[in-house]
């Protein structure tokens, strides 16, 4: 069964409680929350009040993906708002080792994300200390973009590194994931799949999640 983290970036925020209930009732494993600051990425999404609102209704872990500068300043607040997993960008953290330690000290699982152009080999010295690596399969900032094909190879290279270093890190893929690429990504070694617009654009989001997890084989 594929593990799905549902990105709410492209959900209907006017019906947030209904969208959360749908995810609660689905076979998805996590909520994925994309935090954008208009500095690290060319878009602004949402902040603590929305995370808290999701937390109050969600029956599943919150996987919070920070696309922000100065993440260190806000680690405690993200914990307080309800994050269970906190992922920061390699490209936005000059003292990544310290940041990862701080996230774990706050009682969260720590993830590191790589932009499409950032090689997996740069994680060599930190891979033993992280719980998750998020490979961006689009340039971060927006939902609904086309999947970058080079990601398959990147997943395989990351899998090799994780095995070589006996790391327990999960491999997460984020951006443009849908039924056309999920099986090949799983084959390459990916563990968790972030999916946003493919779910919220679907006529039947809950059934679409079942198709992605592999619980249902009906293709509509
Ligand atoms: C993009 C975000 C993704 C995005 C995924 O910067 O990190 O989580 O919401 O959405 P889709 O599945 O639409 O590419
Ligand atoms: Zn994301």
XYZ file of C-alpha atoms and ligand atoms in Angstrom:
235
model
C 0.000 0.000 0.000
C 1.379 3.409 -0.973
C 1.529 5.901 1.892
C -0.163 9.157 0.868
C 0.277 12.610 2.425
C -2.538 14.827 1.174
C -1.407 18.380 0.363
C -4.241 20.768 1.196
C -2.661 23.667 -0.735
C -5.211 23.320 -3.523
C -8.211 22.313 -1.433
C -11.286 24.512 -1.003
C -10.378 26.645 2.030
C -13.952 27.893 2.260
C -14.918 24.310 3.068
C -11.825 23.422 5.066
C -13.639 21.312 7.660
C -15.316 19.267 4.961
C -12.005 18.725 3.155
C -10.360 17.630 6.413
C -13.221 15.215 7.133
C -12.737 13.711 3.665
C -9.045 13.105 4.353
C -9.860 11.727 7.836
C -12.190 9.192 6.262
C -9.796 8.213 3.486
C -6.918 5.743 3.247
C -4.366 8.590 3.267
C -1.857 8.529 6.094
C -0.888 12.157 6.682
C -1.977 15.752 6.072
C 0.727 17.674 4.183
C 0.816 21.429 4.887
C 2.880 23.691 2.638
C 4.175 26.842 4.338
C 5.476 29.497 1.916
C 6.868 32.892 2.861
C 7.220 34.776 -0.422
C 10.997 34.914 0.157
C 12.388 31.414 -0.279
C 9.659 30.675 -2.841
C 7.661 33.079 -5.049
C 4.347 32.440 -3.304
C 2.691 32.928 0.097
C 0.423 30.200 1.446
C -0.810 30.116 5.048
C 0.528 30.137 8.591
C -0.157 29.176 12.184
C -3.921 29.850 12.431
C -4.600 27.504 9.523
C -2.282 24.821 10.904
C -4.110 25.061 14.237
C -7.479 24.822 12.515
C -6.369 21.693 10.651
C -4.911 20.234 13.853
C -8.212 20.690 15.692
C -10.084 18.603 13.095
C -7.433 16.216 11.777
C -7.371 12.597 12.898
C -3.990 11.959 11.256
C -0.440 13.300 11.676
C 0.459 16.723 10.292
C 3.432 16.721 7.941
C 4.525 20.352 7.657
C 6.744 21.342 4.710
C 8.503 24.645 5.301
C 9.441 26.663 2.240
C 10.632 29.617 4.302
C 13.789 31.505 5.173
C 14.924 31.499 8.837
C 13.040 28.322 9.760
C 14.984 28.141 13.057
C 13.067 31.072 14.454
C 9.737 29.280 14.284
C 10.410 25.629 15.163
C 8.734 25.841 18.592
C 5.686 27.592 17.137
C 5.211 24.917 14.504
C 5.256 22.292 17.239
C 2.745 24.287 19.269
C 0.512 24.706 16.231
C 0.395 20.920 15.863
C 3.162 19.721 13.525
C 4.256 16.091 13.961
C 6.758 16.065 11.100
C 8.685 19.215 10.208
C 10.628 19.400 6.946
C 13.031 22.200 6.070
C 14.832 22.926 2.820
C 18.516 22.139 2.449
C 18.805 25.314 0.349
C 17.308 27.525 3.078
C 19.247 26.251 6.115
C 22.902 27.264 6.469
C 23.167 25.325 9.759
C 21.139 22.312 8.799
C 22.585 19.979 11.430
C 21.565 22.338 14.205
C 18.127 22.890 12.677
C 17.499 19.141 12.484
C 18.577 18.726 16.109
C 16.266 21.537 17.192
C 13.307 19.966 15.398
C 13.929 16.636 17.122
C 14.412 18.316 20.493
C 10.946 19.802 20.146
C 9.586 16.272 19.827
C 8.972 16.253 16.065
C 10.314 14.043 13.313
C 12.805 15.957 11.173
C 12.768 16.070 7.387
C 15.088 17.685 4.853
C 13.892 18.674 1.402
C 15.897 19.018 -1.808
C 14.938 21.222 -4.738
C 14.999 19.537 -8.156
C 18.514 20.807 -8.933
C 20.089 19.845 -5.600
C 22.021 16.558 -5.695
C 21.264 13.788 -3.225
C 25.014 13.410 -2.528
C 24.920 16.635 -0.476
C 23.013 14.710 2.212
C 25.875 12.290 2.852
C 26.853 13.783 6.227
C 23.304 14.331 7.541
C 21.365 11.333 6.269
C 21.944 9.403 9.521
C 20.287 12.178 11.523
C 17.063 12.716 9.612
C 13.718 10.899 9.682
C 12.648 11.847 6.168
C 14.013 13.237 2.919
C 11.560 15.086 0.718
C 12.547 15.161 -2.942
C 10.830 17.990 -4.790
C 9.581 16.695 -8.125
C 8.511 20.218 -9.165
C 10.050 23.586 -8.309
C 8.543 24.532 -4.949
C 5.942 27.288 -4.748
C 2.811 26.040 -6.452
C 0.559 23.026 -6.716
C -0.541 21.640 -10.051
C 2.821 21.661 -11.845
C 4.213 18.971 -14.146
C 6.272 16.161 -12.617
C 10.025 16.295 -13.350
C 11.084 12.940 -14.823
C 14.621 13.019 -13.388
C 13.036 12.297 -9.989
C 12.964 8.531 -10.588
C 16.763 8.395 -10.771
C 17.064 10.703 -7.811
C 14.892 8.400 -5.703
C 17.118 5.443 -6.623
C 20.280 7.367 -5.752
C 18.788 8.437 -2.422
C 17.733 4.865 -1.654
C 21.339 3.737 -2.247
C 22.678 6.445 0.068
C 20.163 5.537 2.796
C 21.170 1.869 2.591
C 24.884 2.644 2.483
C 24.608 4.763 5.625
C 22.070 2.456 7.359
C 19.747 5.440 7.787
C 16.114 4.993 8.755
C 14.994 7.999 6.672
C 11.806 7.734 4.657
C 11.843 8.937 1.041
C 9.009 11.332 0.253
C 8.242 12.666 -3.232
C 6.352 15.951 -3.602
C 4.934 17.593 -6.727
C 3.000 16.373 -9.731
C 2.415 12.911 -8.278
C -0.548 11.065 -9.774
C -1.602 7.620 -10.972
C 0.727 7.829 -13.981
C 3.950 7.958 -11.941
C 3.272 6.638 -8.431
C 3.983 2.966 -9.170
C 7.328 3.716 -10.821
C 8.292 5.993 -7.914
C 7.431 3.240 -5.430
C 9.466 0.803 -7.520
C 12.448 3.190 -7.356
C 12.203 3.210 -3.557
C 9.900 6.064 -2.543
C 7.999 5.502 0.739
C 5.574 8.441 1.010
C 3.831 10.400 -1.738
C 2.566 13.949 -1.419
C -0.467 14.492 -3.628
C -2.477 17.688 -3.918
C -4.222 18.794 -7.078
C -4.714 15.294 -8.464
C -6.929 14.601 -5.437
C -8.748 17.934 -5.154
C -9.389 18.189 -8.895
C -10.923 14.718 -8.991
C -14.645 14.167 -9.152
C -14.369 11.769 -6.239
C -11.360 12.724 -4.060
C -11.785 9.882 -1.568
C -11.890 7.232 -4.264
C -8.881 8.869 -5.921
C -6.934 8.518 -2.674
C -7.882 4.828 -2.601
C -6.562 4.448 -6.139
C -3.304 6.153 -5.162
C -2.807 4.013 -2.070
C -3.584 0.942 -4.128
C -6.754 0.068 -2.200
C -8.857 0.366 -5.317
C -7.876 -0.442 -8.875
C -10.818 1.253 -10.568
C -9.479 3.883 -12.961
C -12.024 6.535 -13.788
C 4.729 22.617 -3.917
C 4.276 21.891 -2.686
C 3.507 20.642 -2.932
C 2.258 20.809 -3.729
C 1.881 19.471 -4.288
O 5.637 23.609 -3.570
O 5.371 21.528 -1.888
O 3.237 19.970 -1.706
O 1.199 21.321 -2.984
O 0.794 19.664 -5.076
P 0.556 18.907 -6.456
O 0.252 17.480 -6.081
O -0.579 19.642 -7.005
O 1.817 19.018 -7.272
Zn 4.943 20.186 -0.107
